[in-house]
Structure formats: structure tokens, C-alpha cells
Amino acid sequence: LEASGGAQAVDERVQALQAKVRGLEEKLAEIEARFRKGEEENKEFADRYIEIEEQNNNLANLYVASYQLHSTLDYQEVLRIVQEIVINLIGAEAFHILMVSEKTARLELECSEGQGGAPESVPLGEGIIGQAAQTGENYFADAVARRDPSPFAEPLAVIPLKIKDSVIGVISINKLLVQKTQFTTMDYELFTLLAGHAAT
């Protein structure tokens, strides 16, 4: 009887320990779930923080670009500032700036970056570039990721420079930085800025 009583006491002790282990496992699972939830919330906060930092940086870039464009009335200096914005803020490696000649009704090449062999002029209304200048409408290609510049007549983007409804020139982009696979919201803001402010 004593042996059976001892075995029963051991069984009860084992059962008690098993119950305690189950309880600890449940608590551990609960803590892990809380930890995972905390990690997810922290990741959300971190992602939101990065997003806000990016927006602040974009706003600062827009401010700097706007300030630079209004800092001079010298034609060559404005061209240089526009080139800097297109290179550094938009991330274009190959592009051309053409201005409308009232005498010839053509777009005359003012400067090129990263791509040679551009024609000296383009008739208004001809091809993608001439049509953008004639209509005043931005043009964006469906795919913009390229290893080499697109042909001059097949730009990735054309941004008319306008004073009110009058187009005075265009920026034609033929290659972006390799890591840039699409235009961002910031790019479109900069295009809008360039379209009006640079033209003025």
C-alpha cells in the first residue's frame, strides 16, 4: 500500500509539473505573440518615419530647386541650374534642352548631357518631342528602365517649359540612373516646377 501510495504521489507530482509546463508554454506563446506584435508595430513606426523623412527631404529639394531657379535672370545660369536639377534631383543621365525659335518655328538644341549626335533642331509637331512642344502636354514612356540611352527621337520623357499656355522649350530625357526604374511622385513635382518656374 505504501508503494502504491508513493507511486500515486509521484504521478500527481508529474501531472502537476506537466500542468505547470503547459501553463509556462502558454505564457511563452502569449509573450512571443506580444513580441511579434510589438515588432510589427515597431516596423510600421520605422517605415512611417522613413516615409516622413523622405517627404521632408523631397520638400527641401523642391524648395532648393525653386530658390535656385528664382535666384538669377541670367539665361546661361538658368540653363545650368535646370541641368543640375535634372541630373541631381530627377536622376537623368542623358537628356537635351531645346528652345522654341519664333523665327523658324522649330525647337533649337540648347544643350545636351550624356548623349551625342542630337540634331540641331526639331520641327514643331514632328515626332514625340515636336508634338509635346506643340501641344504643351508632358510625355512619359511606359517603360523607363534602360541600360543605354534611348534614341534621341524616342525619349523616356518630354517636359514642355511653359509660360501660361505658351511653350518656350522642352526637356527631353533619354536615360535615367540604372537604379531608377520608374518616375516617382517627387519627379512629377519637379517636372511641374521646371515646366513653369524654369520657363519664367
PDB file of C-alpha atoms in Angstrom:
ATOM      1  CA  LEU A   1       0.000   0.000   0.000  1.00  0.00           C
ATOM      2  CA  GLU A   2       2.858   2.300   0.840  1.00  0.00           C
ATOM      3  CA  ALA A   3       4.461   1.593  -2.572  1.00  0.00           C
ATOM      4  CA  SER A   4       1.222   2.270  -4.399  1.00  0.00           C
ATOM      5  CA  GLY A   5       0.713   5.451  -2.336  1.00  0.00           C
ATOM      6  CA  GLY A   6       4.245   6.565  -3.267  1.00  0.00           C
ATOM      7  CA  ALA A   7       3.601   5.887  -6.970  1.00  0.00           C
ATOM      8  CA  GLN A   8       0.377   7.839  -6.799  1.00  0.00           C
ATOM      9  CA  ALA A   9       2.182  10.774  -5.164  1.00  0.00           C
ATOM     10  CA  VAL A  10       4.826  10.669  -7.951  1.00  0.00           C
ATOM     11  CA  ASP A  11       2.077  10.565 -10.608  1.00  0.00           C
ATOM     12  CA  GLU A  12       0.365  13.525  -9.027  1.00  0.00           C
ATOM     13  CA  ARG A  13       3.674  15.375  -8.872  1.00  0.00           C
ATOM     14  CA  VAL A  14       4.358  14.557 -12.555  1.00  0.00           C
ATOM     15  CA  GLN A  15       0.861  15.715 -13.512  1.00  0.00           C
ATOM     16  CA  ALA A  16       1.329  18.895 -11.520  1.00  0.00           C
ATOM     17  CA  LEU A  17       4.672  19.521 -13.248  1.00  0.00           C
ATOM     18  CA  GLN A  18       3.126  18.787 -16.651  1.00  0.00           C
ATOM     19  CA  ALA A  19       0.333  21.233 -15.923  1.00  0.00           C
ATOM     20  CA  LYS A  20       2.912  23.808 -14.836  1.00  0.00           C
ATOM     21  CA  VAL A  21       4.920  23.217 -18.065  1.00  0.00           C
ATOM     22  CA  ARG A  22       1.733  23.639 -20.147  1.00  0.00           C
ATOM     23  CA  GLY A  23       0.974  26.850 -18.295  1.00  0.00           C
ATOM     24  CA  LEU A  24       4.529  28.114 -18.916  1.00  0.00           C
ATOM     25  CA  GLU A  25       4.294  27.136 -22.593  1.00  0.00           C
ATOM     26  CA  GLU A  26       1.028  29.073 -22.924  1.00  0.00           C
ATOM     27  CA  LYS A  27       2.611  32.096 -21.233  1.00  0.00           C
ATOM     28  CA  LEU A  28       5.641  31.815 -23.524  1.00  0.00           C
ATOM     29  CA  ALA A  29       3.387  31.634 -26.605  1.00  0.00           C
ATOM     30  CA  GLU A  30       1.487  34.700 -25.356  1.00  0.00           C
ATOM     31  CA  ILE A  31       4.764  36.602 -24.777  1.00  0.00           C
ATOM     32  CA  GLU A  32       6.012  35.599 -28.234  1.00  0.00           C
ATOM     33  CA  ALA A  33       2.745  36.782 -29.804  1.00  0.00           C
ATOM     34  CA  ARG A  34       3.055  40.106 -27.970  1.00  0.00           C
ATOM     35  CA  PHE A  35       6.688  40.372 -29.023  1.00  0.00           C
ATOM     36  CA  ARG A  36       5.786  39.733 -32.674  1.00  0.00           C
ATOM     37  CA  LYS A  37       3.018  42.323 -32.475  1.00  0.00           C
ATOM     38  CA  GLY A  38       5.466  44.778 -30.921  1.00  0.00           C
ATOM     39  CA  GLU A  39       7.981  44.058 -33.681  1.00  0.00           C
ATOM     40  CA  GLU A  40       5.317  44.670 -36.341  1.00  0.00           C
ATOM     41  CA  GLU A  41       4.312  47.953 -34.696  1.00  0.00           C
ATOM     42  CA  ASN A  42       7.967  48.991 -34.456  1.00  0.00           C
ATOM     43  CA  LYS A  43       8.445  48.161 -38.141  1.00  0.00           C
ATOM     44  CA  GLU A  44       5.356  50.218 -39.010  1.00  0.00           C
ATOM     45  CA  PHE A  45       6.712  53.142 -36.982  1.00  0.00           C
ATOM     46  CA  ALA A  46      10.141  52.781 -38.625  1.00  0.00           C
ATOM     47  CA  ASP A  47       8.602  52.622 -42.124  1.00  0.00           C
ATOM     48  CA  ARG A  48       6.436  55.659 -41.379  1.00  0.00           C
ATOM     49  CA  TYR A  49       9.464  57.527 -40.038  1.00  0.00           C
ATOM     50  CA  ILE A  50      11.445  56.742 -43.215  1.00  0.00           C
ATOM     51  CA  GLU A  51       8.486  57.866 -45.326  1.00  0.00           C
ATOM     52  CA  ILE A  52       8.221  61.173 -43.423  1.00  0.00           C
ATOM     53  CA  GLU A  53      11.994  61.700 -43.683  1.00  0.00           C
ATOM     54  CA  GLU A  54      11.746  61.104 -47.427  1.00  0.00           C
ATOM     55  CA  GLN A  55       8.882  63.588 -47.741  1.00  0.00           C
ATOM     56  CA  ASN A  56      10.851  66.182 -45.752  1.00  0.00           C
ATOM     57  CA  ASN A  57      13.871  65.603 -47.976  1.00  0.00           C
ATOM     58  CA  ASN A  58      11.712  65.938 -51.088  1.00  0.00           C
ATOM     59  CA  LEU A  59      10.195  69.193 -49.825  1.00  0.00           C
ATOM     60  CA  ALA A  60      13.676  70.522 -49.060  1.00  0.00           C
ATOM     61  CA  ASN A  61      14.821  69.571 -52.572  1.00  0.00           C
ATOM     62  CA  LEU A  62      11.796  71.299 -54.107  1.00  0.00           C
ATOM     63  CA  TYR A  63      12.483  74.417 -52.052  1.00  0.00           C
ATOM     64  CA  VAL A  64      16.161  74.467 -53.056  1.00  0.00           C
ATOM     65  CA  ALA A  65      15.289  73.906 -56.725  1.00  0.00           C
ATOM     66  CA  SER A  66      12.665  76.664 -56.657  1.00  0.00           C
ATOM     67  CA  TYR A  67      15.024  79.052 -54.869  1.00  0.00           C
ATOM     68  CA  GLN A  68      17.824  78.351 -57.352  1.00  0.00           C
ATOM     69  CA  LEU A  69      15.552  78.932 -60.337  1.00  0.00           C
ATOM     70  CA  HIS A  70      14.479  82.319 -58.969  1.00  0.00           C
ATOM     71  CA  SER A  71      17.972  83.360 -57.912  1.00  0.00           C
ATOM     72  CA  THR A  72      19.092  84.607 -61.335  1.00  0.00           C
ATOM     73  CA  LEU A  73      17.827  86.078 -64.573  1.00  0.00           C
ATOM     74  CA  ASP A  74      20.969  85.130 -66.493  1.00  0.00           C
ATOM     75  CA  TYR A  75      19.968  82.774 -69.320  1.00  0.00           C
ATOM     76  CA  GLN A  76      23.080  80.576 -69.209  1.00  0.00           C
ATOM     77  CA  GLU A  77      22.891  80.358 -65.407  1.00  0.00           C
ATOM     78  CA  VAL A  78      19.256  79.243 -65.559  1.00  0.00           C
ATOM     79  CA  LEU A  79      20.209  76.576 -68.111  1.00  0.00           C
ATOM     80  CA  ARG A  80      22.981  75.367 -65.783  1.00  0.00           C
ATOM     81  CA  ILE A  81      20.553  75.227 -62.811  1.00  0.00           C
ATOM     82  CA  VAL A  82      17.987  73.290 -64.864  1.00  0.00           C
ATOM     83  CA  GLN A  83      20.715  70.825 -65.875  1.00  0.00           C
ATOM     84  CA  GLU A  84      21.724  70.372 -62.221  1.00  0.00           C
ATOM     85  CA  ILE A  85      18.113  69.731 -61.185  1.00  0.00           C
ATOM     86  CA  VAL A  86      17.580  67.200 -63.992  1.00  0.00           C
ATOM     87  CA  ILE A  87      20.843  65.406 -63.135  1.00  0.00           C
ATOM     88  CA  ASN A  88      20.868  65.541 -59.326  1.00  0.00           C
ATOM     89  CA  LEU A  89      17.193  65.561 -58.341  1.00  0.00           C
ATOM     90  CA  ILE A  90      15.497  63.675 -61.166  1.00  0.00           C
ATOM     91  CA  GLY A  91      18.444  61.358 -61.764  1.00  0.00           C
ATOM     92  CA  ALA A  92      18.727  61.707 -65.541  1.00  0.00           C
ATOM     93  CA  GLU A  93      21.971  60.632 -67.200  1.00  0.00           C
ATOM     94  CA  ALA A  94      21.115  61.576 -70.787  1.00  0.00           C
ATOM     95  CA  PHE A  95      18.868  64.492 -71.705  1.00  0.00           C
ATOM     96  CA  HIS A  96      18.523  67.504 -74.020  1.00  0.00           C
ATOM     97  CA  ILE A  97      17.131  71.005 -73.586  1.00  0.00           C
ATOM     98  CA  LEU A  98      15.599  72.560 -76.677  1.00  0.00           C
ATOM     99  CA  MET A  99      14.112  76.037 -77.016  1.00  0.00           C
ATOM    100  CA  VAL A 100      11.434  77.253 -79.426  1.00  0.00           C
ATOM    101  CA  SER A 101      12.677  79.635 -82.103  1.00  0.00           C
ATOM    102  CA  GLU A 102       9.904  82.030 -83.140  1.00  0.00           C
ATOM    103  CA  LYS A 103      11.785  82.811 -86.337  1.00  0.00           C
ATOM    104  CA  THR A 104      11.991  79.224 -87.593  1.00  0.00           C
ATOM    105  CA  ALA A 105       9.044  77.600 -85.716  1.00  0.00           C
ATOM    106  CA  ARG A 106      11.460  74.879 -84.690  1.00  0.00           C
ATOM    107  CA  LEU A 107      12.965  73.616 -81.446  1.00  0.00           C
ATOM    108  CA  GLU A 108      16.639  74.575 -81.366  1.00  0.00           C
ATOM    109  CA  LEU A 109      19.057  72.434 -79.337  1.00  0.00           C
ATOM    110  CA  GLU A 110      20.467  74.461 -76.422  1.00  0.00           C
ATOM    111  CA  CYS A 111      22.434  71.774 -74.579  1.00  0.00           C
ATOM    112  CA  SER A 112      22.865  68.014 -74.318  1.00  0.00           C
ATOM    113  CA  GLU A 113      24.064  65.839 -71.463  1.00  0.00           C
ATOM    114  CA  GLY A 114      25.195  62.215 -71.675  1.00  0.00           C
ATOM    115  CA  GLN A 115      24.249  61.649 -75.314  1.00  0.00           C
ATOM    116  CA  GLY A 116      25.833  62.924 -78.518  1.00  0.00           C
ATOM    117  CA  GLY A 117      24.505  63.084 -82.049  1.00  0.00           C
ATOM    118  CA  ALA A 118      21.361  65.094 -81.267  1.00  0.00           C
ATOM    119  CA  PRO A 119      20.038  67.110 -84.233  1.00  0.00           C
ATOM    120  CA  GLU A 120      20.475  70.871 -84.035  1.00  0.00           C
ATOM    121  CA  SER A 121      16.724  71.424 -84.380  1.00  0.00           C
ATOM    122  CA  VAL A 122      13.356  69.656 -84.420  1.00  0.00           C
ATOM    123  CA  PRO A 123      10.262  70.958 -86.282  1.00  0.00           C
ATOM    124  CA  LEU A 124       7.301  71.781 -84.027  1.00  0.00           C
ATOM    125  CA  GLY A 125       4.735  68.993 -84.227  1.00  0.00           C
ATOM    126  CA  GLU A 126       7.220  66.415 -85.531  1.00  0.00           C
ATOM    127  CA  GLY A 127       7.773  63.226 -83.549  1.00  0.00           C
ATOM    128  CA  ILE A 128       7.317  62.832 -79.798  1.00  0.00           C
ATOM    129  CA  ILE A 129       9.429  65.895 -78.949  1.00  0.00           C
ATOM    130  CA  GLY A 130       7.861  68.211 -81.524  1.00  0.00           C
ATOM    131  CA  GLN A 131       4.327  67.097 -80.582  1.00  0.00           C
ATOM    132  CA  ALA A 132       4.954  67.716 -76.872  1.00  0.00           C
ATOM    133  CA  ALA A 133       6.176  71.223 -77.729  1.00  0.00           C
ATOM    134  CA  GLN A 134       3.163  71.871 -79.933  1.00  0.00           C
ATOM    135  CA  THR A 135       0.506  70.541 -77.524  1.00  0.00           C
ATOM    136  CA  GLY A 136       2.190  71.553 -74.254  1.00  0.00           C
ATOM    137  CA  GLU A 137       1.444  68.077 -72.877  1.00  0.00           C
ATOM    138  CA  ASN A 138       4.031  66.084 -70.905  1.00  0.00           C
ATOM    139  CA  TYR A 139       5.065  62.784 -72.470  1.00  0.00           C
ATOM    140  CA  PHE A 140       6.108  59.731 -70.433  1.00  0.00           C
ATOM    141  CA  ALA A 141       7.121  56.368 -71.924  1.00  0.00           C
ATOM    142  CA  ASP A 142       5.543  53.237 -70.450  1.00  0.00           C
ATOM    143  CA  ALA A 143       8.946  51.722 -69.582  1.00  0.00           C
ATOM    144  CA  VAL A 144      11.822  53.934 -68.447  1.00  0.00           C
ATOM    145  CA  ALA A 145      14.460  51.440 -67.200  1.00  0.00           C
ATOM    146  CA  ARG A 146      17.293  51.284 -69.740  1.00  0.00           C
ATOM    147  CA  ARG A 147      20.987  50.388 -69.688  1.00  0.00           C
ATOM    148  CA  ASP A 148      21.775  52.688 -72.630  1.00  0.00           C
ATOM    149  CA  PRO A 149      20.152  55.961 -73.705  1.00  0.00           C
ATOM    150  CA  SER A 150      17.088  55.617 -75.896  1.00  0.00           C
ATOM    151  CA  PRO A 151      17.393  57.050 -79.428  1.00  0.00           C
ATOM    152  CA  PHE A 152      17.027  60.849 -79.485  1.00  0.00           C
ATOM    153  CA  ALA A 153      13.627  60.634 -81.219  1.00  0.00           C
ATOM    154  CA  GLU A 154      12.319  58.076 -78.669  1.00  0.00           C
ATOM    155  CA  PRO A 155      12.692  59.845 -75.312  1.00  0.00           C
ATOM    156  CA  LEU A 156      11.598  58.410 -71.974  1.00  0.00           C
ATOM    157  CA  ALA A 157      10.010  61.738 -71.053  1.00  0.00           C
ATOM    158  CA  VAL A 158       9.425  65.152 -72.586  1.00  0.00           C
ATOM    159  CA  ILE A 159       8.561  68.092 -70.337  1.00  0.00           C
ATOM    160  CA  PRO A 160       7.416  71.273 -72.108  1.00  0.00           C
ATOM    161  CA  LEU A 161       8.590  74.511 -70.469  1.00  0.00           C
ATOM    162  CA  LYS A 162       5.576  76.824 -70.446  1.00  0.00           C
ATOM    163  CA  ILE A 163       4.695  80.400 -69.608  1.00  0.00           C
ATOM    164  CA  LYS A 164       0.923  80.220 -69.120  1.00  0.00           C
ATOM    165  CA  ASP A 165      -0.177  78.318 -72.265  1.00  0.00           C
ATOM    166  CA  SER A 166       2.837  79.226 -74.365  1.00  0.00           C
ATOM    167  CA  VAL A 167       5.585  76.600 -74.760  1.00  0.00           C
ATOM    168  CA  ILE A 168       9.048  78.146 -74.962  1.00  0.00           C
ATOM    169  CA  GLY A 169      11.076  74.933 -74.870  1.00  0.00           C
ATOM    170  CA  VAL A 170      11.272  71.299 -73.751  1.00  0.00           C
ATOM    171  CA  ILE A 171      13.419  68.988 -71.668  1.00  0.00           C
ATOM    172  CA  SER A 172      13.764  65.611 -73.364  1.00  0.00           C
ATOM    173  CA  ILE A 173      15.095  62.732 -71.211  1.00  0.00           C
ATOM    174  CA  ASN A 174      16.681  59.644 -72.801  1.00  0.00           C
ATOM    175  CA  LYS A 175      18.230  57.795 -69.855  1.00  0.00           C
ATOM    176  CA  LEU A 176      17.804  57.622 -66.083  1.00  0.00           C
ATOM    177  CA  LEU A 177      20.219  56.293 -63.477  1.00  0.00           C
ATOM    178  CA  VAL A 178      20.435  52.474 -63.665  1.00  0.00           C
ATOM    179  CA  GLN A 179      18.782  52.006 -60.245  1.00  0.00           C
ATOM    180  CA  LYS A 180      15.840  54.188 -61.262  1.00  0.00           C
ATOM    181  CA  THR A 181      13.142  52.023 -62.807  1.00  0.00           C
ATOM    182  CA  GLN A 182      10.236  54.477 -62.760  1.00  0.00           C
ATOM    183  CA  PHE A 183       9.348  58.106 -62.197  1.00  0.00           C
ATOM    184  CA  THR A 184       8.328  58.994 -58.635  1.00  0.00           C
ATOM    185  CA  THR A 185       5.778  61.449 -57.254  1.00  0.00           C
ATOM    186  CA  MET A 186       8.730  63.704 -56.483  1.00  0.00           C
ATOM    187  CA  ASP A 187       9.826  63.594 -60.131  1.00  0.00           C
ATOM    188  CA  TYR A 188       6.386  64.726 -61.297  1.00  0.00           C
ATOM    189  CA  GLU A 189       6.514  67.603 -58.759  1.00  0.00           C
ATOM    190  CA  LEU A 190       9.921  68.609 -60.129  1.00  0.00           C
ATOM    191  CA  PHE A 191       8.654  68.374 -63.712  1.00  0.00           C
ATOM    192  CA  THR A 192       5.788  70.713 -62.779  1.00  0.00           C
ATOM    193  CA  LEU A 193       8.261  73.078 -61.115  1.00  0.00           C
ATOM    194  CA  LEU A 194      10.562  73.043 -64.132  1.00  0.00           C
ATOM    195  CA  ALA A 195       7.687  73.469 -66.577  1.00  0.00           C
ATOM    196  CA  GLY A 196       6.612  76.787 -65.060  1.00  0.00           C
ATOM    197  CA  HIS A 197       9.392  78.236 -62.931  1.00  0.00           C
ATOM    198  CA  ALA A 198      12.314  77.472 -65.247  1.00  0.00           C
ATOM    199  CA  ALA A 199      10.380  78.784 -68.237  1.00  0.00           C
ATOM    200  CA  THR A 200       9.535  82.022 -66.438  1.00  0.00           C
TER     201      THR A 200
END
